[in-house]
PDB file of C-alpha atoms in Angstrom:
ATOM      1  CA  MET A   1    -122.228-137.547  38.122  1.00 74.00           C
ATOM      2  CA  PRO A   2    -120.665-136.867  41.613  1.00 82.00           C
ATOM      3  CA  ARG A   3    -117.193-134.763  42.118  1.00 84.00           C
ATOM      4  CA  TRP A   4    -115.573-137.836  42.492  1.00 81.00           C
ATOM      5  CA  ALA A   5    -115.987-140.327  40.202  1.00 78.00           C
ATOM      6  CA  VAL A   6    -115.440-137.333  37.482  1.00 78.00           C
ATOM      7  CA  VAL A   7    -111.879-136.688  39.185  1.00 81.00           C
ATOM      8  CA  THR A   8    -111.728-140.793  38.804  1.00 85.00           C
ATOM      9  CA  LEU A   9    -112.592-141.177  35.467  1.00 83.00           C
ATOM     10  CA  VAL A  10    -110.490-137.987  34.922  1.00 81.00           C
ATOM     11  CA  VAL A  11    -107.269-139.756  36.717  1.00 81.00           C
ATOM     12  CA  ALA A  12    -107.747-143.401  34.855  1.00 82.00           C
ATOM     13  CA  GLY A  13    -108.266-141.699  31.564  1.00 80.00           C
ATOM     14  CA  ALA A  14    -104.354-139.570  32.397  1.00 77.00           C
ATOM     15  CA  LEU A  15    -102.867-143.230  33.547  1.00 78.00           C
ATOM     16  CA  VAL A  16    -104.027-144.968  30.123  1.00 82.00           C
ATOM     17  CA  VAL A  17    -102.465-142.179  28.128  1.00 80.00           C
ATOM     18  CA  LEU A  18     -99.149-141.377  29.872  1.00 78.00           C
ATOM     19  CA  VAL A  19     -98.051-144.696  30.995  1.00 80.00           C
ATOM     20  CA  PRO A  20     -97.529-146.195  27.411  1.00 81.00           C
ATOM     21  CA  ILE A  21     -95.891-142.938  26.970  1.00 83.00           C
ATOM     22  CA  GLY A  22     -93.991-143.099  30.106  1.00 78.00           C
ATOM     23  CA  ILE A  23     -92.598-146.663  29.441  1.00 82.00           C
ATOM     24  CA  PHE A  24     -92.112-145.963  25.632  1.00 80.00           C
ATOM     25  CA  VAL A  25     -90.016-142.518  26.597  1.00 75.00           C
ATOM     26  CA  GLY A  26     -87.995-145.558  29.424  1.00 72.00           C
ATOM     27  CA  PHE A  27     -87.081-147.944  26.768  1.00 72.00           C
ATOM     28  CA  VAL A  28     -86.159-145.531  24.156  1.00 70.00           C
ATOM     29  CA  HIS A  29     -83.629-144.019  26.905  1.00 67.00           C
ATOM     30  CA  VAL A  30     -82.051-146.873  28.185  1.00 67.00           C
ATOM     31  CA  TYR A  31     -82.126-148.007  24.417  1.00 62.00           C
ATOM     32  CA  GLY A  32     -80.224-145.745  23.199  1.00 62.00           C
ATOM     33  CA  LYS A  33     -77.375-145.595  27.047  1.00 60.00           C
ATOM     34  CA  ASN A  34     -77.125-149.816  25.661  1.00 59.00           C
ATOM     35  CA  HIS A  35     -75.895-148.809  22.595  1.00 54.00           C
ATOM     36  CA  GLU A  36     -73.908-145.072  22.752  1.00 59.00           C
ATOM     37  CA  ASN A  37     -70.864-147.137  21.843  1.00 59.00           C
ATOM     38  CA  MET A  38     -72.003-149.712  19.656  1.00 62.00           C
ATOM     39  CA  ARG A  39     -69.624-149.833  16.656  1.00 71.00           C
ATOM     40  CA  PHE A  40     -69.611-152.841  14.085  1.00 81.00           C
ATOM     41  CA  PRO A  41     -66.150-154.254  12.602  1.00 85.00           C
ATOM     42  CA  SER A  42     -67.439-153.325   8.777  1.00 87.00           C
ATOM     43  CA  GLU A  43     -66.531-149.903   9.944  1.00 89.00           C
ATOM     44  CA  ASP A  44     -62.244-151.082  10.853  1.00 92.00           C
ATOM     45  CA  VAL A  45     -62.264-152.178   7.610  1.00 95.00           C
ATOM     46  CA  THR A  46     -61.115-150.704   4.463  1.00 93.00           C
ATOM     47  CA  VAL A  47     -60.716-151.951   0.752  1.00 96.00           C
ATOM     48  CA  ALA A  48     -56.791-151.399  -0.104  1.00 96.00           C
ATOM     49  CA  ARG A  49     -56.205-152.489  -3.252  1.00 96.00           C
ATOM     50  CA  CYS A  50     -58.922-153.485  -5.622  1.00 95.00           C
ATOM     51  CA  GLY A  51     -58.222-155.483  -9.125  1.00 94.00           C
ATOM     52  CA  VAL A  52     -57.476-159.069 -10.929  1.00 94.00           C
ATOM     53  CA  ASP A  53     -54.138-161.201 -10.633  1.00 93.00           C
ATOM     54  CA  PRO A  54     -52.251-160.837 -14.154  1.00 91.00           C
ATOM     55  CA  GLU A  55     -51.190-164.703 -13.449  1.00 92.00           C
ATOM     56  CA  THR A  56     -54.621-166.316 -12.552  1.00 92.00           C
ATOM     57  CA  ARG A  57     -57.048-163.485 -13.553  1.00 93.00           C
ATOM     58  CA  ARG A  58     -58.812-164.547 -10.509  1.00 95.00           C
ATOM     59  CA  PRO A  59     -60.076-160.908  -8.817  1.00 96.00           C
ATOM     60  CA  VAL A  60     -58.191-159.792  -5.724  1.00 96.00           C
ATOM     61  CA  ALA A  61     -58.501-157.148  -2.870  1.00 96.00           C
ATOM     62  CA  GLU A  62     -56.526-155.775  -0.058  1.00 97.00           C
ATOM     63  CA  LEU A  63     -57.888-155.537   3.301  1.00 96.00           C
ATOM     64  CA  SER A  64     -56.969-152.845   5.820  1.00 96.00           C
ATOM     65  CA  ILE A  65     -57.845-153.121   8.961  1.00 94.00           C
ATOM     66  CA  THR A  66     -57.800-150.181  11.427  1.00 93.00           C
ATOM     67  CA  SER A  67     -59.052-152.202  15.209  1.00 90.00           C
ATOM     68  CA  ARG A  68     -61.776-150.143  17.439  1.00 88.00           C
ATOM     69  CA  ALA A  69     -62.261-152.388  19.743  1.00 85.00           C
ATOM     70  CA  ALA A  70     -60.989-152.112  23.159  1.00 83.00           C
ATOM     71  CA  ARG A  71     -59.690-155.654  22.623  1.00 86.00           C
ATOM     72  CA  GLY A  72     -57.389-157.568  20.308  1.00 89.00           C
ATOM     73  CA  GLY A  73     -58.663-160.558  18.601  1.00 91.00           C
ATOM     74  CA  THR A  74     -59.464-162.039  14.983  1.00 93.00           C
ATOM     75  CA  PHE A  75     -61.278-159.894  12.068  1.00 94.00           C
ATOM     76  CA  THR A  76     -63.077-162.612   9.026  1.00 95.00           C
ATOM     77  CA  VAL A  77     -64.244-160.418   6.732  1.00 96.00           C
ATOM     78  CA  SER A  78     -66.162-161.382   3.079  1.00 96.00           C
ATOM     79  CA  VAL A  79     -65.278-159.709   0.184  1.00 96.00           C
ATOM     80  CA  GLY A  80     -67.633-159.511  -2.980  1.00 95.00           C
ATOM     81  CA  PHE A  81     -66.032-158.552  -6.397  1.00 95.00           C
ATOM     82  CA  LEU A  82     -68.939-157.354  -8.551  1.00 93.00           C
ATOM     83  CA  ASP A  83     -68.797-157.250 -12.761  1.00 90.00           C
ATOM     84  CA  GLY A  84     -69.336-154.030 -14.355  1.00 87.00           C
ATOM     85  CA  GLN A  85     -73.093-154.310 -14.017  1.00 88.00           C
ATOM     86  CA  GLY A  86     -73.503-154.314 -10.567  1.00 87.00           C
ATOM     87  CA  ALA A  87     -73.570-158.521 -10.224  1.00 89.00           C
ATOM     88  CA  VAL A  88     -71.518-160.436  -7.620  1.00 90.00           C
ATOM     89  CA  ALA A  89     -69.483-162.274  -9.985  1.00 91.00           C
ATOM     90  CA  ASP A  90     -67.460-163.954  -7.046  1.00 93.00           C
ATOM     91  CA  GLN A  91     -66.307-163.775  -3.679  1.00 95.00           C
ATOM     92  CA  GLY A  92     -63.930-164.642  -1.449  1.00 95.00           C
ATOM     93  CA  THR A  93     -63.513-164.281   2.424  1.00 96.00           C
ATOM     94  CA  GLY A  94     -59.934-163.833   4.697  1.00 95.00           C
ATOM     95  CA  ALA A  95     -59.052-163.572   8.134  1.00 94.00           C
ATOM     96  CA  ALA A  96     -56.674-160.854  10.099  1.00 93.00           C
ATOM     97  CA  LEU A  97     -55.419-162.378  12.831  1.00 92.00           C
ATOM     98  CA  GLU A  98     -54.776-161.159  16.277  1.00 91.00           C
ATOM     99  CA  VAL A  99     -54.975-157.367  14.784  1.00 92.00           C
ATOM    100  CA  ALA A 100     -54.669-155.296  18.614  1.00 91.00           C
ATOM    101  CA  PRO A 101     -56.696-152.112  19.405  1.00 89.00           C
ATOM    102  CA  GLY A 102     -56.075-149.199  17.996  1.00 91.00           C
ATOM    103  CA  ALA A 103     -53.231-151.498  15.583  1.00 93.00           C
ATOM    104  CA  THR A 104     -54.031-152.162  12.031  1.00 94.00           C
ATOM    105  CA  GLY A 105     -53.493-155.293  10.119  1.00 93.00           C
ATOM    106  CA  THR A 106     -53.820-157.115   6.410  1.00 94.00           C
ATOM    107  CA  THR A 107     -55.194-159.329   4.414  1.00 95.00           C
ATOM    108  CA  VAL A 108     -55.870-159.846   0.567  1.00 96.00           C
ATOM    109  CA  VAL A 109     -59.188-161.750  -0.341  1.00 96.00           C
ATOM    110  CA  THR A 110     -59.069-163.653  -3.528  1.00 94.00           C
ATOM    111  CA  GLY A 111     -61.398-165.227  -5.710  1.00 93.00           C
ATOM    112  CA  ALA A 112     -62.218-168.720  -7.064  1.00 92.00           C
ATOM    113  CA  ARG A 113     -62.657-168.130 -10.001  1.00 92.00           C
ATOM    114  CA  ALA A 114     -60.373-166.326 -13.378  1.00 90.00           C
ATOM    115  CA  PHE A 115     -63.029-162.651 -13.611  1.00 89.00           C
ATOM    116  CA  GLY A 116     -64.404-161.851 -17.469  1.00 83.00           C
ATOM    117  CA  GLY A 117     -63.245-159.080 -18.217  1.00 74.00           C
ATOM    118  CA  GLY A 118     -62.567-155.355 -16.932  1.00 83.00           C
ATOM    119  CA  GLU A 119     -61.681-154.083 -13.346  1.00 89.00           C
ATOM    120  CA  PRO A 120     -63.850-156.297 -10.901  1.00 93.00           C
ATOM    121  CA  ARG A 121     -65.282-153.760  -7.723  1.00 94.00           C
ATOM    122  CA  CYS A 122     -64.936-155.312  -4.672  1.00 95.00           C
ATOM    123  CA  VAL A 123     -67.279-154.295  -1.802  1.00 95.00           C
ATOM    124  CA  VAL A 124     -66.545-155.449   2.334  1.00 95.00           C
ATOM    125  CA  GLU A 125     -70.440-158.207   1.895  1.00 94.00           C
ATOM    126  CA  GLU A 126     -70.007-158.732   5.648  1.00 93.00           C
ATOM    127  CA  ALA A 127     -66.857-158.049   9.454  1.00 93.00           C
ATOM    128  CA  VAL A 128     -67.299-160.521  12.392  1.00 93.00           C
ATOM    129  CA  PHE A 129     -65.021-159.375  15.357  1.00 92.00           C
ATOM    130  CA  ALA A 130     -64.111-162.585  17.548  1.00 90.00           C
ATOM    131  CA  SER A 131     -61.765-160.963  20.570  1.00 87.00           C
ATOM    132  CA  THR A 132     -59.704-162.950  21.843  1.00 82.00           C
ATOM    133  CA  GLY A 133     -57.347-161.229  23.966  1.00 67.00           C
ATOM    134  CA  PRO A 134     -58.589-159.245  27.576  1.00 66.00           C
ATOM    135  CA  SER A 135     -59.822-155.743  27.497  1.00 58.00           C
ATOM    136  CA  ALA A 136     -57.170-153.058  27.023  1.00 52.00           C
ATOM    137  CA  THR A 137     -59.259-151.395  30.191  1.00 54.00           C
ATOM    138  CA  ALA A 138     -59.642-154.126  32.122  1.00 50.00           C
ATOM    139  CA  THR A 139     -57.435-153.306  35.300  1.00 51.00           C
ATOM    140  CA  PRO A 140     -56.158-156.320  37.749  1.00 51.00           C
TER     141      PRO A 140
END
């Protein structure tokens, strides 16, 4: 086999292996850069108190929301009220309106029906942030 044919096969084989690896490395790099400052609204929500309303016997969660968003906005939070076995006994949704960047908002979420026996455990199931203001870092 001529020398040029061997060189061509070696170069073609190297390209077949190295090009997909290069594409994968490039994808990982770009993916990391695009998501390096990504935040999840649920990370801004804390259950401040979880219990049962003494009058209605419905489960109640008091939420504290400290916004780490770059813009002001509204947080809509769904809470699950778990029974002693860890099953969802009830659910509720609350909203904290116009929470400024770095500020803390509160909301109270109440279940729809009376909670039977014991104290509930409150779990943030979902938090959604909807921007309602300009970015704190925006320039005119």
